[in-house]
Short mmCIF file of C-alpha atoms in Angstrom, two decimals:
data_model
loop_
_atom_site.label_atom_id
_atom_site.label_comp_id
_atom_site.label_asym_id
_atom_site.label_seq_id
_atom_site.Cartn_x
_atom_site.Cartn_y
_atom_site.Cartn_z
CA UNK B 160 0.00 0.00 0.00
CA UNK B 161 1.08 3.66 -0.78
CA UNK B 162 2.28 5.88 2.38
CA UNK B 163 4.60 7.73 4.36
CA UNK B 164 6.79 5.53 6.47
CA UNK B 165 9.17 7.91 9.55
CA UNK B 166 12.02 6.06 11.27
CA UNK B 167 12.98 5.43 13.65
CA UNK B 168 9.35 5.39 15.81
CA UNK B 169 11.36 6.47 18.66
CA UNK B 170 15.08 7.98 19.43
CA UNK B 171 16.98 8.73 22.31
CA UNK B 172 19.96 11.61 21.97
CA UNK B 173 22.80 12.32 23.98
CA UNK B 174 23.16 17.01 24.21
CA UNK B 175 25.59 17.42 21.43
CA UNK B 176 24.85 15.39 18.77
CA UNK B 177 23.22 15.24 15.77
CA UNK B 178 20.51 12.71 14.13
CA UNK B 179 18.86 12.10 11.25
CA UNK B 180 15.02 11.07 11.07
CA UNK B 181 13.95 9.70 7.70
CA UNK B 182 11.17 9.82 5.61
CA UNK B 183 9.81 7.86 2.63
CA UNK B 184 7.14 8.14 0.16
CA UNK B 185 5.62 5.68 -2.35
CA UNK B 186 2.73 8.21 -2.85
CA UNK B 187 4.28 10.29 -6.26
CA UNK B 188 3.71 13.07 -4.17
CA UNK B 189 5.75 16.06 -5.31
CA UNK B 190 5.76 18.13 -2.18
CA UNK B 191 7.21 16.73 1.61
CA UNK B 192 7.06 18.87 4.61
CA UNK B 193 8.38 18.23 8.79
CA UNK B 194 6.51 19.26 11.02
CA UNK B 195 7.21 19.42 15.08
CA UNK B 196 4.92 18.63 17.49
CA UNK B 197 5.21 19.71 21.16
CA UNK B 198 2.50 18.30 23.98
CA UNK B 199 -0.40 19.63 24.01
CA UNK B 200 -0.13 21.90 21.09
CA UNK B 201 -0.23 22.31 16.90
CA UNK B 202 2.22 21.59 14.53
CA UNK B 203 4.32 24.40 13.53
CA UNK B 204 6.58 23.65 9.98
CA UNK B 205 10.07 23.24 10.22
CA UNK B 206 11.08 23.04 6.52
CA UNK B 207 9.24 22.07 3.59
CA UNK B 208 10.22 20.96 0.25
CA UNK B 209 8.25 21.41 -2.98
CA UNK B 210 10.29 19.58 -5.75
CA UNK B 211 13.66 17.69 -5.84
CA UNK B 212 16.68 19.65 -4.69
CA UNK B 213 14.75 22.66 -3.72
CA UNK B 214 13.82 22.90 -0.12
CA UNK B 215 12.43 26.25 1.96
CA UNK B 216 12.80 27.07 5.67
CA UNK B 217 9.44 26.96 7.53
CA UNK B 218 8.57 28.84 10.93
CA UNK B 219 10.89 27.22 13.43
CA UNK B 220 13.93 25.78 10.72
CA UNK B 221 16.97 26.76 12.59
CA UNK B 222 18.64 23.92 14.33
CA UNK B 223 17.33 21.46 11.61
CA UNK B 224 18.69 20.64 8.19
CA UNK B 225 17.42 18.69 5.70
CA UNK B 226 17.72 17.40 1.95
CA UNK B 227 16.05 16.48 -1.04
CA UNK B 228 17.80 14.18 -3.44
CA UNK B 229 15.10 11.63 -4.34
CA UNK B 230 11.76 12.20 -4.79
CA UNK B 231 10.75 9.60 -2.61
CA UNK B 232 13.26 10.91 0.28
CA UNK B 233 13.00 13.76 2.84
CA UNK B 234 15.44 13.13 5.85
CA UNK B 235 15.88 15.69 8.74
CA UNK B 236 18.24 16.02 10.89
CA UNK B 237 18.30 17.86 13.96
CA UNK B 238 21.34 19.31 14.70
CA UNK B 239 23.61 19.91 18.20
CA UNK B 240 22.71 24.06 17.28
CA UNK B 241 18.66 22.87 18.33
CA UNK B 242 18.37 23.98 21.93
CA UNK B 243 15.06 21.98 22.97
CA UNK B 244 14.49 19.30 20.48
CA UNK B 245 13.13 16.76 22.59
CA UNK B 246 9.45 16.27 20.34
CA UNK B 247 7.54 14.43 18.08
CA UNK B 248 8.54 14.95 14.56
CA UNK B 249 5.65 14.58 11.73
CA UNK B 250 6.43 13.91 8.10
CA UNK B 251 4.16 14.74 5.06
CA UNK B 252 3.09 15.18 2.15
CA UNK B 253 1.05 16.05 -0.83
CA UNK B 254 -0.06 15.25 -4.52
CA UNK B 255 0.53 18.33 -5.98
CA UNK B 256 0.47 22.41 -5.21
CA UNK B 257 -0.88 23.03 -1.48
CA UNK B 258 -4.53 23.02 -1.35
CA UNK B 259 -5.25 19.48 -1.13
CA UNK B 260 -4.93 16.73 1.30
CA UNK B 261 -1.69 16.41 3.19
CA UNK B 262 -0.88 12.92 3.82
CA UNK B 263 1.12 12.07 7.53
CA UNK B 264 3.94 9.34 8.39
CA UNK B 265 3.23 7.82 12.02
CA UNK B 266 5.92 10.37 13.49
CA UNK B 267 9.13 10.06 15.27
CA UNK B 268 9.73 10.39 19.08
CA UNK B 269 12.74 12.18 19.90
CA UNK B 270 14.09 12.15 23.69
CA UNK B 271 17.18 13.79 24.49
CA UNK B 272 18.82 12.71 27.64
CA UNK F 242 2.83 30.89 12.99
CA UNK F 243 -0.57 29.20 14.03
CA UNK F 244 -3.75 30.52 12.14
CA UNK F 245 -6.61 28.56 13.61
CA UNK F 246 -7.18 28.34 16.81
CA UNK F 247 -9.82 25.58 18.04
CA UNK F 248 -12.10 26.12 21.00
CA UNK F 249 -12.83 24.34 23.42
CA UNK F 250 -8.98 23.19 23.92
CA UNK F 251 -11.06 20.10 25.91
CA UNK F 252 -14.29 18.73 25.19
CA UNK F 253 -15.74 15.65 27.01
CA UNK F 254 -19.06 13.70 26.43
CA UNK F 255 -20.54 10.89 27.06
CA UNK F 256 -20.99 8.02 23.84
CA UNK F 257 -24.14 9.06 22.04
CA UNK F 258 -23.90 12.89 22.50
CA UNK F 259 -22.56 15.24 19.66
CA UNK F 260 -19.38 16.73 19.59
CA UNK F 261 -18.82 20.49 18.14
CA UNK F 262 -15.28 21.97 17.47
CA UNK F 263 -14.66 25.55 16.35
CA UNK F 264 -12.10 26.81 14.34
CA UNK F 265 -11.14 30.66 13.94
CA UNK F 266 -8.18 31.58 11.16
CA UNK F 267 -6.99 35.24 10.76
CA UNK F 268 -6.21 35.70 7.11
CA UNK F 269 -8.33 34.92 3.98
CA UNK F 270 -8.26 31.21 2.73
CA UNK F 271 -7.95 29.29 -0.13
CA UNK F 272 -9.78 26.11 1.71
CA UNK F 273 -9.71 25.11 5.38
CA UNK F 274 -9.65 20.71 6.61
CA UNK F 275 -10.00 19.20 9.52
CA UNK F 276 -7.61 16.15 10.95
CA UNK F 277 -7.73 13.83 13.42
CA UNK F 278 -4.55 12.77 15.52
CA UNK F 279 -4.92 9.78 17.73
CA UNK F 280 -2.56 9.45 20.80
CA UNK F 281 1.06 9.03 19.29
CA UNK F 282 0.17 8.94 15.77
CA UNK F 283 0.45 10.99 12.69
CA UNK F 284 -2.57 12.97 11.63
CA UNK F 285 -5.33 11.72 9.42
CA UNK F 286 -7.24 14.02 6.85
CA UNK F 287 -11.29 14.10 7.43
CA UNK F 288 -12.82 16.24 5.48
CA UNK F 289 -12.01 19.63 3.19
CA UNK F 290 -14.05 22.32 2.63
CA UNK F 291 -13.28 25.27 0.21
CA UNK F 292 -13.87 29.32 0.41
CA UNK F 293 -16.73 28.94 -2.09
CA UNK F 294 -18.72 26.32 0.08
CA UNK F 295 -20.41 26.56 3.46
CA UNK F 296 -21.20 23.24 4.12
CA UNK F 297 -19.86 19.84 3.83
CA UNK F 298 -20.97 16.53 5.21
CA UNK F 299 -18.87 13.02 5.74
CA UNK F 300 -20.79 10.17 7.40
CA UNK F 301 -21.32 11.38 10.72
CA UNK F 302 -18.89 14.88 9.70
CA UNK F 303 -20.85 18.08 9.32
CA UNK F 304 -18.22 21.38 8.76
CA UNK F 305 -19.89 24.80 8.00
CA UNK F 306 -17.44 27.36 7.67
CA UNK F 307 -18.20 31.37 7.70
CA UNK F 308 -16.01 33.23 5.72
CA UNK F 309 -17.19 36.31 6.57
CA UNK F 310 -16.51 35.75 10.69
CA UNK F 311 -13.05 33.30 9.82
CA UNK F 312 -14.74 30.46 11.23
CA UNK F 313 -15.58 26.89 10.90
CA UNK F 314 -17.46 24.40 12.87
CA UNK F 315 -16.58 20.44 12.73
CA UNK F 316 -19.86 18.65 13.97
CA UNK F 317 -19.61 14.86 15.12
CA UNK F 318 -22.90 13.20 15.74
CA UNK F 319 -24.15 10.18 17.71
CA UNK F 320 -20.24 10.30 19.34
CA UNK F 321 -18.26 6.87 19.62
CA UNK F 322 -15.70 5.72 22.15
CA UNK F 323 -13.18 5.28 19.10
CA UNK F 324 -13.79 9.27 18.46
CA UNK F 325 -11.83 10.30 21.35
CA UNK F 326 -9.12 11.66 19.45
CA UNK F 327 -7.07 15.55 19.06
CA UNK F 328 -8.66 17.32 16.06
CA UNK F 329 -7.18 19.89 14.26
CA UNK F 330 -8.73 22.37 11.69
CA UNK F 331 -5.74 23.69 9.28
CA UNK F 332 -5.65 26.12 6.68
CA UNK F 333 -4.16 27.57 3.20
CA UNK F 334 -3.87 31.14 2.99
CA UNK F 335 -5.22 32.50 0.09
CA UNK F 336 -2.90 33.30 -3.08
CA UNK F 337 0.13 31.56 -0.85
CA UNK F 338 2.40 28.82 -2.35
CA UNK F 339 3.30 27.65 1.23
CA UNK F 340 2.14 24.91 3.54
CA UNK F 341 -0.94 24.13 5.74
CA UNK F 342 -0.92 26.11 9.18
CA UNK F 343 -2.60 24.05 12.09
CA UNK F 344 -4.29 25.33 14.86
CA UNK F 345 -3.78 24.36 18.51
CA UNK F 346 -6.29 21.25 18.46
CA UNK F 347 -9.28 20.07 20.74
CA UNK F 348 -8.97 16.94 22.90
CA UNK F 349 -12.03 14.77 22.47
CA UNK F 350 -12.78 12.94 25.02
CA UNK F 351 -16.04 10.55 24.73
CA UNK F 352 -16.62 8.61 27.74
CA UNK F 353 -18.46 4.95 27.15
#
């Protein structure tokens, strides 16, 4: 079945370094987006992407990185420069422009100890 | 930046009862959906409705939305257990090539 698949489900983090969530698509979709989830609240975007090597910062970006070399591909990594990244981290995407349906991964818990 | 804001932030009822969720956005839109988030899991899409329209129904979904107040209404009728969920309306700003913007979310609760 077509979807969005995020691992790992859940991560642990030592202060100081950096990891790298991943994402996959088997949708076609064009467009991928990360999105961070505290408790309790919304998603606000960290960086979206709306073609292949082309990527934009969202609202919160900095501490993050990310890259777009495959279509199918949108890994994030959060970087030792994030100062509260403990969250859960939402991948999506969507067919085509930005006024349709956005279609989530399962997310990725990320504890930093 | 959040655009919708939902209200109530909690809403519990018992199984049977409806459920209304409201949704207010700031800025003009080019449509406005509604998700649903079980505990721990990504978000699921329930139901779009665009600018031009001011109604929509899916199964037991009703949405209205008022363009001229910036607000929408997601209605859940005869409430089940398996509806207790975080719902989220989110919406595309008008003329903008960029993303979704979620609100905060209500936390439905229905109580068996």
């Amino acid at each position: 079945d077509g979807g969005i698949t995020q691992s790992p489900k859940y991560l642990f983090r030592k202060e100081g370094q950096n990891v790298t969530l991943s994402c996959e698509q088997n949708l076609n979709h064009d467009a991928m987006y990360w999105y961070r989830q505290d408790p309790g609240q919304g998603l606000r975007l960290i960086y979206y992407s709306q073609i292949v090597n082309d990527f934009q910062k969202g609202d919160i970006a900095e501490g993050y990185s990310v890259s777009r070399e495959k279509k199918e591909s949108f890994p994030l990594t959060v970087t030792s420069a994030q100062k509260n990244p403990t969250a859960f981290y939402l991948c999506a995407s969507i067919a085509g422009g930005n006024t349709g349906e956005l279609f989530f991964g399962e997310g990725s818990r990320l504890t930093v100890l | 930046s959040q655009q919708g804001e939902e209200d109530p932030q909690a809403l519990s009822i018992q199984e049977g009862e409806n459920a209304t969720m409201n949704c207010s956005y700031k800025t003009s839109i080019n449509n406005l959906q509604w998700y649903r988030q079980n505990s721990g899991r990504g978000l699921v899409h329930l139901i779009l409705i665009r600018s031009n329209e001011r109604e929509k129904h899916s199964g037991r979904l009703r949405v209205t939305l008022d363009t001229s107040k910036k607000s929408s209404s997601l209605l859940i009728t005869a409430s089940r257990a398996a509806d207790t969920a975080s719902y989220f309306c989110a919406t595309t700003p008008f003329g903008s090539a960029r993303q979704l913007t979620f609100g905060s979310g209500t936390q439905l609760t229905v109580l068996p």
